[in-house]
Every structure is written in C-alpha cells, then in structure tokens.
C-alpha cells in the first residue's frame, strides 16, 4: 500500500456548494455541471487517489483520500446545495483540503477548487 501511495498523485476536490452555484449559466446549473466534470475527471485517473471536501459558509470532508473511485462517485451524487449554512468560504474549503493532504506521501499533491469564485465569508 505504501508503494502505491508514493507512485500516485493525491488529489482533493474542494467543491463550493453555496446557493450561487445553482445559477443556470451552465446546464443545468453550475453545481451539476461541476459535479459532472469532476466525476469524469476522477474516472479518467484510475491510478490516483482522490478525496472530496465540500464547502459553503463551513467546510467538511465528504470523502477522505481513496482509490475506490466508485465510492467517491457515489458520494458525489449525495452532495447537495444547502448541506451547510450558505455563503462562500473559499479559504475554509482550501484549508480542509490541505489538511486532507498534509500526511500524504504521494509524489504530487493537488487541490482542485470548484467554485464560482465569489468569496463572501470565512
């Protein structure tokens, strides 16, 4: 297991679930479009580990780093706007993602931030 961790890339997706992500400028909205693209990206990287952090006014880890992409994809389906208080605390979303990667021994560590980019709390 240690060798596999060293030879893979560890990535944490930090996803904005604030109400502004429900804007319909993407089909059907920013939130669902982001989930779709993230899921496709995860499936295209079978040898890497992924984690999922969600945030609005608060943040939490929806899934720690895993190579089980099916579990992660299913957890993505459970992510909904309104799971936490509304707002956009990008710093909190990033801080939680950094904490997920802190102990990683992977050759590369990546945070993928999915947000509409309007920080207004935190």
Short mmCIF file of N, CA, C and O in Angstrom, two decimals:
data_model
loop_
_atom_site.label_atom_id
_atom_site.label_comp_id
_atom_site.label_asym_id
_atom_site.label_seq_id
_atom_site.Cartn_x
_atom_site.Cartn_y
_atom_site.Cartn_z
N UNK A 1 0.83 -1.20 0.00
CA UNK A 1 0.00 0.00 0.00
C UNK A 1 0.86 1.26 0.00
O UNK A 1 0.56 2.20 -0.69
N UNK A 2 1.96 1.25 0.74
CA UNK A 2 2.83 2.43 0.79
C UNK A 2 3.40 2.74 -0.59
O UNK A 2 3.39 3.87 -1.03
N UNK A 3 3.88 1.70 -1.32
CA UNK A 3 4.43 1.93 -2.66
C UNK A 3 3.40 2.53 -3.59
O UNK A 3 3.70 3.40 -4.39
N UNK A 4 2.16 2.05 -3.51
CA UNK A 4 1.09 2.59 -4.34
C UNK A 4 0.87 4.06 -4.02
O UNK A 4 0.68 4.87 -4.91
N UNK A 5 0.90 4.44 -2.76
CA UNK A 5 0.69 5.83 -2.36
C UNK A 5 1.81 6.72 -2.89
O UNK A 5 1.57 7.83 -3.31
N UNK A 6 3.04 6.22 -2.89
CA UNK A 6 4.17 7.02 -3.32
C UNK A 6 4.14 7.25 -4.83
O UNK A 6 4.53 8.29 -5.31
N UNK A 7 3.65 6.29 -5.60
CA UNK A 7 3.67 6.38 -7.05
C UNK A 7 2.42 7.00 -7.66
O UNK A 7 2.30 7.07 -8.87
N UNK A 8 1.48 7.42 -6.85
CA UNK A 8 0.27 8.02 -7.39
C UNK A 8 0.25 9.51 -7.08
O UNK A 8 1.11 10.03 -6.38
N UNK A 9 -0.72 10.18 -7.64
CA UNK A 9 -0.95 11.58 -7.31
C UNK A 9 -2.16 11.62 -6.39
O UNK A 9 -3.17 10.97 -6.65
N UNK A 10 -2.05 12.35 -5.30
CA UNK A 10 -3.17 12.52 -4.39
C UNK A 10 -3.84 13.85 -4.69
O UNK A 10 -3.18 14.89 -4.72
N UNK A 11 -5.15 13.80 -4.95
CA UNK A 11 -5.90 15.00 -5.29
C UNK A 11 -7.13 15.11 -4.41
O UNK A 11 -7.83 14.12 -4.20
N UNK A 12 -7.36 16.30 -3.92
CA UNK A 12 -8.58 16.57 -3.18
C UNK A 12 -9.37 17.61 -3.96
O UNK A 12 -8.84 18.66 -4.33
N UNK A 13 -10.61 17.28 -4.23
CA UNK A 13 -11.51 18.21 -4.89
C UNK A 13 -12.25 18.98 -3.80
O UNK A 13 -12.87 18.38 -2.93
N UNK A 14 -12.12 20.29 -3.83
CA UNK A 14 -12.80 21.15 -2.87
C UNK A 14 -13.92 21.86 -3.63
O UNK A 14 -13.67 22.70 -4.50
N UNK A 15 -15.16 21.48 -3.31
CA UNK A 15 -16.31 21.90 -4.11
C UNK A 15 -17.22 22.87 -3.36
O UNK A 15 -17.67 22.59 -2.26
N UNK A 16 -17.48 23.98 -4.00
CA UNK A 16 -18.40 25.00 -3.50
C UNK A 16 -19.83 24.49 -3.65
O UNK A 16 -20.24 24.11 -4.74
N UNK A 17 -20.57 24.45 -2.55
CA UNK A 17 -21.97 24.02 -2.60
C UNK A 17 -22.90 25.16 -2.18
O UNK A 17 -24.03 24.92 -1.78
N UNK A 18 -22.41 26.39 -2.30
CA UNK A 18 -23.24 27.55 -1.92
C UNK A 18 -24.36 27.74 -2.93
O UNK A 18 -24.34 27.20 -4.04
N UNK A 19 -25.35 28.54 -2.56
CA UNK A 19 -26.52 28.74 -3.41
C UNK A 19 -26.18 29.40 -4.74
O UNK A 19 -26.86 29.17 -5.74
N UNK A 20 -25.10 30.18 -4.81
CA UNK A 20 -24.74 30.82 -6.08
C UNK A 20 -24.32 29.80 -7.13
O UNK A 20 -24.36 30.08 -8.33
N UNK A 21 -23.95 28.59 -6.70
CA UNK A 21 -23.59 27.53 -7.64
C UNK A 21 -24.83 26.97 -8.36
O UNK A 21 -24.70 26.19 -9.29
N UNK A 22 -26.03 27.39 -7.95
CA UNK A 22 -27.26 26.94 -8.61
C UNK A 22 -27.64 27.82 -9.80
O UNK A 22 -28.68 27.58 -10.42
N UNK A 23 -26.83 28.81 -10.12
CA UNK A 23 -27.12 29.68 -11.27
C UNK A 23 -27.15 28.84 -12.54
O UNK A 23 -26.30 27.98 -12.75
N UNK A 24 -28.12 29.10 -13.42
CA UNK A 24 -28.30 28.26 -14.62
C UNK A 24 -27.46 28.69 -15.83
O UNK A 24 -27.84 28.42 -16.98
N UNK A 25 -26.31 29.34 -15.63
CA UNK A 25 -25.50 29.75 -16.78
C UNK A 25 -24.74 28.57 -17.40
O UNK A 25 -24.20 28.70 -18.50
N UNK A 26 -24.69 27.43 -16.73
CA UNK A 26 -24.26 26.16 -17.30
C UNK A 26 -25.45 25.23 -17.20
O UNK A 26 -26.35 25.44 -16.39
N UNK A 27 -25.48 24.18 -17.99
CA UNK A 27 -26.63 23.28 -17.97
C UNK A 27 -26.40 22.10 -17.06
O UNK A 27 -25.38 21.44 -17.19
N UNK A 28 -27.29 21.76 -16.16
CA UNK A 28 -28.49 22.54 -15.83
C UNK A 28 -28.16 23.74 -14.93
O UNK A 28 -28.90 24.69 -14.89
N UNK A 29 -27.01 23.65 -14.20
CA UNK A 29 -26.54 24.78 -13.39
C UNK A 29 -25.06 24.58 -13.10
O UNK A 29 -24.48 23.54 -13.44
N UNK A 30 -24.43 25.55 -12.47
CA UNK A 30 -23.01 25.48 -12.17
C UNK A 30 -22.67 24.26 -11.32
O UNK A 30 -21.68 23.58 -11.55
N UNK A 31 -23.51 24.01 -10.34
CA UNK A 31 -23.29 22.93 -9.38
C UNK A 31 -23.28 21.56 -10.08
O UNK A 31 -22.33 20.79 -9.94
N UNK A 32 -24.32 21.27 -10.83
CA UNK A 32 -24.42 19.96 -11.51
C UNK A 32 -23.36 19.82 -12.60
O UNK A 32 -22.82 18.74 -12.80
N UNK A 33 -23.06 20.90 -13.30
CA UNK A 33 -22.01 20.85 -14.33
C UNK A 33 -20.65 20.55 -13.68
O UNK A 33 -19.87 19.74 -14.21
N UNK A 34 -20.38 21.15 -12.53
CA UNK A 34 -19.13 20.89 -11.82
C UNK A 34 -19.03 19.45 -11.36
O UNK A 34 -17.98 18.81 -11.49
N UNK A 35 -20.12 18.91 -10.83
CA UNK A 35 -20.14 17.51 -10.40
C UNK A 35 -19.87 16.57 -11.57
O UNK A 35 -19.11 15.61 -11.44
N UNK A 36 -20.49 16.85 -12.71
CA UNK A 36 -20.32 16.01 -13.89
C UNK A 36 -18.87 16.00 -14.36
O UNK A 36 -18.28 14.94 -14.60
N UNK A 37 -18.28 17.16 -14.50
CA UNK A 37 -16.89 17.28 -14.97
C UNK A 37 -15.94 16.63 -13.97
O UNK A 37 -15.00 15.92 -14.36
N UNK A 38 -16.16 16.85 -12.68
CA UNK A 38 -15.29 16.25 -11.66
C UNK A 38 -15.37 14.73 -11.70
O UNK A 38 -14.35 14.04 -11.62
N UNK A 39 -16.56 14.19 -11.86
CA UNK A 39 -16.75 12.74 -11.93
C UNK A 39 -16.03 12.17 -13.15
O UNK A 39 -15.36 11.14 -13.05
N UNK A 40 -16.14 12.83 -14.29
CA UNK A 40 -15.45 12.37 -15.49
C UNK A 40 -13.93 12.41 -15.29
O UNK A 40 -13.22 11.49 -15.71
N UNK A 41 -13.44 13.44 -14.65
CA UNK A 41 -12.00 13.55 -14.39
C UNK A 41 -11.53 12.43 -13.47
O UNK A 41 -10.50 11.79 -13.73
N UNK A 42 -12.26 12.17 -12.41
CA UNK A 42 -11.91 11.10 -11.48
C UNK A 42 -11.82 9.76 -12.21
O UNK A 42 -10.86 9.01 -12.04
N UNK A 43 -12.81 9.47 -13.03
CA UNK A 43 -12.83 8.20 -13.77
C UNK A 43 -11.68 8.09 -14.77
O UNK A 43 -11.26 6.99 -15.11
N UNK A 44 -11.16 9.23 -15.23
CA UNK A 44 -10.05 9.22 -16.19
C UNK A 44 -8.69 9.03 -15.53
O UNK A 44 -7.68 8.90 -16.22
N UNK A 45 -8.65 8.99 -14.21
CA UNK A 45 -7.39 8.88 -13.46
C UNK A 45 -7.42 7.66 -12.54
O UNK A 45 -7.42 7.79 -11.31
N UNK A 46 -7.45 6.45 -13.08
CA UNK A 46 -7.66 5.25 -12.26
C UNK A 46 -6.54 4.95 -11.27
O UNK A 46 -6.77 4.24 -10.28
N UNK A 47 -5.35 5.48 -11.46
CA UNK A 47 -4.23 5.16 -10.57
C UNK A 47 -3.99 6.18 -9.48
O UNK A 47 -3.07 6.04 -8.68
N UNK A 48 -4.80 7.22 -9.44
CA UNK A 48 -4.62 8.28 -8.45
C UNK A 48 -5.65 8.17 -7.34
O UNK A 48 -6.71 7.60 -7.51
N UNK A 49 -5.28 8.75 -6.20
CA UNK A 49 -6.23 8.79 -5.08
C UNK A 49 -6.91 10.15 -5.08
O UNK A 49 -6.29 11.17 -5.36
N UNK A 50 -8.19 10.13 -4.72
CA UNK A 50 -8.98 11.36 -4.66
C UNK A 50 -9.69 11.46 -3.31
O UNK A 50 -10.04 10.45 -2.70
N UNK A 51 -9.91 12.69 -2.88
CA UNK A 51 -10.74 12.98 -1.73
C UNK A 51 -11.71 14.08 -2.14
O UNK A 51 -11.53 14.74 -3.17
N UNK A 52 -12.72 14.29 -1.32
CA UNK A 52 -13.72 15.31 -1.62
C UNK A 52 -14.03 16.13 -0.38
O UNK A 52 -14.39 15.58 0.67
N UNK A 53 -13.87 17.43 -0.52
CA UNK A 53 -14.23 18.40 0.51
C UNK A 53 -15.35 19.25 -0.08
O UNK A 53 -15.30 19.61 -1.25
N UNK A 54 -16.36 19.54 0.71
CA UNK A 54 -17.42 20.45 0.27
C UNK A 54 -17.46 21.64 1.22
O UNK A 54 -17.12 21.52 2.39
N UNK A 55 -17.83 22.78 0.67
CA UNK A 55 -17.87 23.98 1.50
C UNK A 55 -18.93 24.95 1.01
O UNK A 55 -19.31 24.97 -0.14
N UNK A 56 -19.40 25.73 1.94
CA UNK A 56 -20.23 26.91 1.70
C UNK A 56 -19.73 27.89 2.76
O UNK A 56 -18.59 28.32 2.69
N UNK A 57 -20.51 28.20 3.81
CA UNK A 57 -20.00 29.03 4.90
C UNK A 57 -19.10 28.22 5.83
O UNK A 57 -18.33 28.78 6.60
N UNK A 58 -19.20 26.90 5.75
CA UNK A 58 -18.36 25.97 6.52
C UNK A 58 -17.82 24.95 5.54
O UNK A 58 -18.27 24.89 4.39
N UNK A 59 -16.91 24.11 5.98
CA UNK A 59 -16.41 23.05 5.11
C UNK A 59 -16.30 21.75 5.89
O UNK A 59 -16.17 21.75 7.11
N UNK A 60 -16.38 20.65 5.17
CA UNK A 60 -16.15 19.34 5.78
C UNK A 60 -15.69 18.36 4.71
O UNK A 60 -15.87 18.58 3.51
N UNK A 61 -15.09 17.28 5.17
CA UNK A 61 -14.62 16.23 4.28
C UNK A 61 -15.77 15.27 4.00
O UNK A 61 -16.26 14.61 4.91
N UNK A 62 -16.17 15.20 2.75
CA UNK A 62 -17.21 14.26 2.32
C UNK A 62 -16.60 12.88 2.11
O UNK A 62 -17.23 11.88 2.37
N UNK A 63 -15.32 12.84 1.66
CA UNK A 63 -14.63 11.57 1.43
C UNK A 63 -13.14 11.77 1.61
O UNK A 63 -12.56 12.64 0.95
N UNK A 64 -12.49 11.01 2.48
CA UNK A 64 -11.03 11.09 2.59
C UNK A 64 -10.38 10.50 1.33
O UNK A 64 -11.06 9.90 0.49
N UNK A 65 -9.07 10.63 1.21
CA UNK A 65 -8.37 10.09 0.05
C UNK A 65 -8.67 8.61 -0.12
O UNK A 65 -8.60 7.84 0.84
N UNK A 66 -8.99 8.23 -1.36
CA UNK A 66 -9.31 6.84 -1.65
C UNK A 66 -8.96 6.51 -3.10
O UNK A 66 -8.95 7.39 -3.96
N UNK A 67 -8.69 5.23 -3.34
CA UNK A 67 -8.53 4.75 -4.71
C UNK A 67 -9.83 4.14 -5.21
O UNK A 67 -9.93 3.76 -6.37
N UNK A 68 -10.82 4.04 -4.35
CA UNK A 68 -12.12 3.49 -4.73
C UNK A 68 -12.96 4.58 -5.38
O UNK A 68 -13.75 5.27 -4.74
N UNK A 69 -12.78 4.74 -6.68
CA UNK A 69 -13.44 5.82 -7.40
C UNK A 69 -14.94 5.64 -7.48
O UNK A 69 -15.68 6.62 -7.61
N UNK A 70 -15.41 4.41 -7.41
CA UNK A 70 -16.86 4.18 -7.41
C UNK A 70 -17.52 4.73 -6.15
O UNK A 70 -18.58 5.34 -6.21
N UNK A 71 -16.87 4.52 -5.01
CA UNK A 71 -17.39 5.07 -3.75
C UNK A 71 -17.42 6.59 -3.83
O UNK A 71 -18.41 7.23 -3.48
N UNK A 72 -16.33 7.17 -4.31
CA UNK A 72 -16.26 8.63 -4.41
C UNK A 72 -17.32 9.17 -5.36
O UNK A 72 -17.99 10.16 -5.05
N UNK A 73 -17.51 8.51 -6.49
CA UNK A 73 -18.53 8.94 -7.45
C UNK A 73 -19.92 8.88 -6.82
O UNK A 73 -20.73 9.79 -7.01
N UNK A 74 -20.19 7.84 -6.06
CA UNK A 74 -21.49 7.73 -5.38
C UNK A 74 -21.65 8.82 -4.33
O UNK A 74 -22.74 9.35 -4.14
N UNK A 75 -20.57 9.16 -3.63
CA UNK A 75 -20.65 10.24 -2.64
C UNK A 75 -20.91 11.59 -3.32
O UNK A 75 -21.58 12.45 -2.75
N UNK A 76 -20.38 11.77 -4.51
CA UNK A 76 -20.65 12.99 -5.27
C UNK A 76 -22.14 13.15 -5.51
O UNK A 76 -22.67 14.25 -5.46
N UNK A 77 -22.82 12.04 -5.76
CA UNK A 77 -24.26 12.09 -6.01
C UNK A 77 -25.03 12.58 -4.79
O UNK A 77 -26.09 13.17 -4.92
N UNK A 78 -24.49 12.34 -3.59
CA UNK A 78 -25.14 12.76 -2.35
C UNK A 78 -24.91 14.23 -2.00
O UNK A 78 -25.56 14.77 -1.13
N UNK A 79 -23.95 14.87 -2.68
CA UNK A 79 -23.63 16.27 -2.38
C UNK A 79 -24.74 17.16 -2.94
O UNK A 79 -25.11 17.05 -4.09
N UNK A 80 -25.25 18.03 -2.06
CA UNK A 80 -26.32 18.94 -2.46
C UNK A 80 -26.08 20.33 -1.88
O UNK A 80 -25.50 20.46 -0.82
N UNK A 81 -26.54 21.30 -2.58
CA UNK A 81 -26.51 22.66 -2.06
C UNK A 81 -27.40 22.71 -0.82
O UNK A 81 -28.43 22.06 -0.76
N UNK A 82 -26.97 23.44 0.21
CA UNK A 82 -27.76 23.56 1.43
C UNK A 82 -27.37 22.56 2.50
O UNK A 82 -28.01 22.51 3.55
N UNK A 83 -26.32 21.75 2.27
CA UNK A 83 -25.88 20.78 3.29
C UNK A 83 -25.31 21.49 4.52
O UNK A 83 -25.31 20.92 5.61
N UNK A 84 -24.79 22.71 4.32
CA UNK A 84 -24.26 23.53 5.41
C UNK A 84 -24.79 24.95 5.20
O UNK A 84 -25.38 25.26 4.17
N UNK A 85 -24.56 25.81 6.18
CA UNK A 85 -25.02 27.20 6.07
C UNK A 85 -24.50 27.83 4.79
O UNK A 85 -23.38 27.57 4.36
N UNK A 86 -25.33 28.70 4.21
CA UNK A 86 -24.97 29.31 2.93
C UNK A 86 -23.91 30.38 3.10
O UNK A 86 -23.78 31.02 4.14
N UNK A 87 -23.17 30.60 2.05
CA UNK A 87 -22.06 31.53 2.00
C UNK A 87 -20.97 30.87 1.19
O UNK A 87 -21.09 29.72 0.78
N UNK A 88 -19.88 31.59 0.95
CA UNK A 88 -18.76 31.01 0.23
C UNK A 88 -17.48 31.32 0.96
O UNK A 88 -16.96 32.43 0.86
N UNK A 89 -16.98 30.36 1.71
CA UNK A 89 -15.74 30.49 2.47
C UNK A 89 -14.66 29.67 1.76
O UNK A 89 -14.36 28.54 2.14
N UNK A 90 -14.12 30.25 0.69
CA UNK A 90 -13.12 29.53 -0.11
C UNK A 90 -11.92 29.14 0.74
O UNK A 90 -11.41 28.02 0.62
N UNK A 91 -11.48 30.01 1.62
CA UNK A 91 -10.33 29.70 2.48
C UNK A 91 -10.57 28.48 3.34
O UNK A 91 -9.67 27.66 3.53
N UNK A 92 -11.78 28.34 3.85
CA UNK A 92 -12.08 27.17 4.68
C UNK A 92 -12.09 25.90 3.83
O UNK A 92 -11.61 24.85 4.26
N UNK A 93 -12.63 26.00 2.61
CA UNK A 93 -12.61 24.85 1.71
C UNK A 93 -11.19 24.42 1.37
O UNK A 93 -10.88 23.23 1.34
N UNK A 94 -10.32 25.40 1.13
CA UNK A 94 -8.92 25.09 0.84
C UNK A 94 -8.18 24.56 2.06
O UNK A 94 -7.40 23.62 1.95
N UNK A 95 -8.44 25.13 3.22
CA UNK A 95 -7.77 24.68 4.45
C UNK A 95 -8.11 23.23 4.77
O UNK A 95 -7.24 22.43 5.14
N UNK A 96 -9.37 22.87 4.61
CA UNK A 96 -9.77 21.48 4.86
C UNK A 96 -9.09 20.55 3.86
O UNK A 96 -8.62 19.47 4.21
N UNK A 97 -9.01 20.96 2.60
CA UNK A 97 -8.33 20.15 1.58
C UNK A 97 -6.84 19.99 1.90
O UNK A 97 -6.29 18.89 1.78
N UNK A 98 -6.20 21.06 2.32
CA UNK A 98 -4.78 20.99 2.70
C UNK A 98 -4.59 20.00 3.85
O UNK A 98 -3.67 19.19 3.83
N UNK A 99 -5.48 20.04 4.82
CA UNK A 99 -5.39 19.11 5.95
C UNK A 99 -5.54 17.66 5.50
O UNK A 99 -4.94 16.76 6.08
N UNK A 100 -6.34 17.41 4.48
CA UNK A 100 -6.51 16.05 3.95
C UNK A 100 -5.23 15.56 3.30
O UNK A 100 -4.95 14.37 3.26
N UNK A 101 -4.42 16.47 2.74
CA UNK A 101 -3.20 16.11 2.03
C UNK A 101 -1.94 16.17 2.89
O UNK A 101 -0.88 15.71 2.46
N UNK A 102 -2.07 16.72 4.07
CA UNK A 102 -0.91 17.00 4.91
C UNK A 102 -0.01 15.79 5.15
O UNK A 102 1.21 15.90 5.08
N UNK A 103 -0.57 14.65 5.41
CA UNK A 103 0.21 13.45 5.74
C UNK A 103 0.51 12.58 4.52
O UNK A 103 1.15 11.54 4.65
N UNK A 104 0.09 12.99 3.35
CA UNK A 104 0.28 12.19 2.14
C UNK A 104 1.75 12.01 1.81
O UNK A 104 2.56 12.93 1.96
N UNK A 105 2.10 10.83 1.32
CA UNK A 105 3.47 10.53 0.87
C UNK A 105 3.54 10.47 -0.65
O UNK A 105 4.52 10.02 -1.22
N UNK A 106 2.48 10.92 -1.32
CA UNK A 106 2.42 10.86 -2.78
C UNK A 106 3.49 11.73 -3.42
O UNK A 106 3.95 12.71 -2.82
N UNK A 107 3.85 11.39 -4.66
CA UNK A 107 4.85 12.18 -5.38
C UNK A 107 4.35 13.58 -5.71
O UNK A 107 5.12 14.50 -5.86
N UNK A 108 3.05 13.71 -5.79
CA UNK A 108 2.45 15.01 -6.08
C UNK A 108 1.13 15.12 -5.33
O UNK A 108 0.40 14.14 -5.21
N UNK A 109 0.85 16.31 -4.85
CA UNK A 109 -0.40 16.57 -4.13
C UNK A 109 -1.08 17.76 -4.80
O UNK A 109 -0.45 18.79 -5.03
N UNK A 110 -2.37 17.59 -5.10
CA UNK A 110 -3.10 18.60 -5.87
C UNK A 110 -4.43 18.89 -5.19
O UNK A 110 -5.10 17.97 -4.72
N UNK A 111 -4.80 20.17 -5.17
CA UNK A 111 -6.14 20.57 -4.76
C UNK A 111 -6.83 21.13 -5.99
O UNK A 111 -6.28 21.99 -6.68
N UNK A 112 -8.01 20.62 -6.26
CA UNK A 112 -8.83 21.13 -7.36
C UNK A 112 -9.99 21.90 -6.74
O UNK A 112 -10.82 21.32 -6.04
N UNK A 113 -10.00 23.19 -6.98
CA UNK A 113 -11.03 24.06 -6.40
C UNK A 113 -12.13 24.28 -7.44
O UNK A 113 -11.88 24.79 -8.53
N UNK A 114 -13.33 23.88 -7.08
CA UNK A 114 -14.51 24.09 -7.94
C UNK A 114 -15.42 25.11 -7.27
O UNK A 114 -16.07 24.81 -6.28
N UNK A 115 -15.42 26.31 -7.80
CA UNK A 115 -16.20 27.40 -7.21
C UNK A 115 -16.55 28.41 -8.28
O UNK A 115 -15.92 28.45 -9.34
N UNK A 116 -17.54 29.25 -7.98
CA UNK A 116 -17.83 30.36 -8.89
C UNK A 116 -16.98 31.57 -8.54
O UNK A 116 -17.08 32.61 -9.17
N UNK A 117 -16.13 31.42 -7.53
CA UNK A 117 -15.10 32.40 -7.26
C UNK A 117 -15.50 33.64 -6.48
O UNK A 117 -14.76 34.61 -6.45
N UNK A 118 -16.65 33.64 -5.84
CA UNK A 118 -17.07 34.81 -5.08
C UNK A 118 -17.00 34.48 -3.59
O UNK A 118 -17.92 33.88 -3.02
N UNK A 119 -15.89 34.85 -2.96
CA UNK A 119 -15.69 34.60 -1.54
C UNK A 119 -16.43 35.69 -0.75
O UNK A 119 -16.24 36.87 -1.00
N UNK A 120 -17.30 35.29 0.17
CA UNK A 120 -18.04 36.30 0.91
C UNK A 120 -18.18 35.99 2.41
O UNK A 120 -18.93 36.67 3.10
N UNK A 121 -17.46 35.00 2.89
CA UNK A 121 -17.49 34.68 4.32
C UNK A 121 -16.25 33.88 4.67
O UNK A 121 -15.50 33.46 3.80
N UNK A 122 -16.05 33.67 5.98
CA UNK A 122 -14.94 32.85 6.41
C UNK A 122 -13.64 33.59 6.48
O UNK A 122 -13.52 34.75 6.16
#
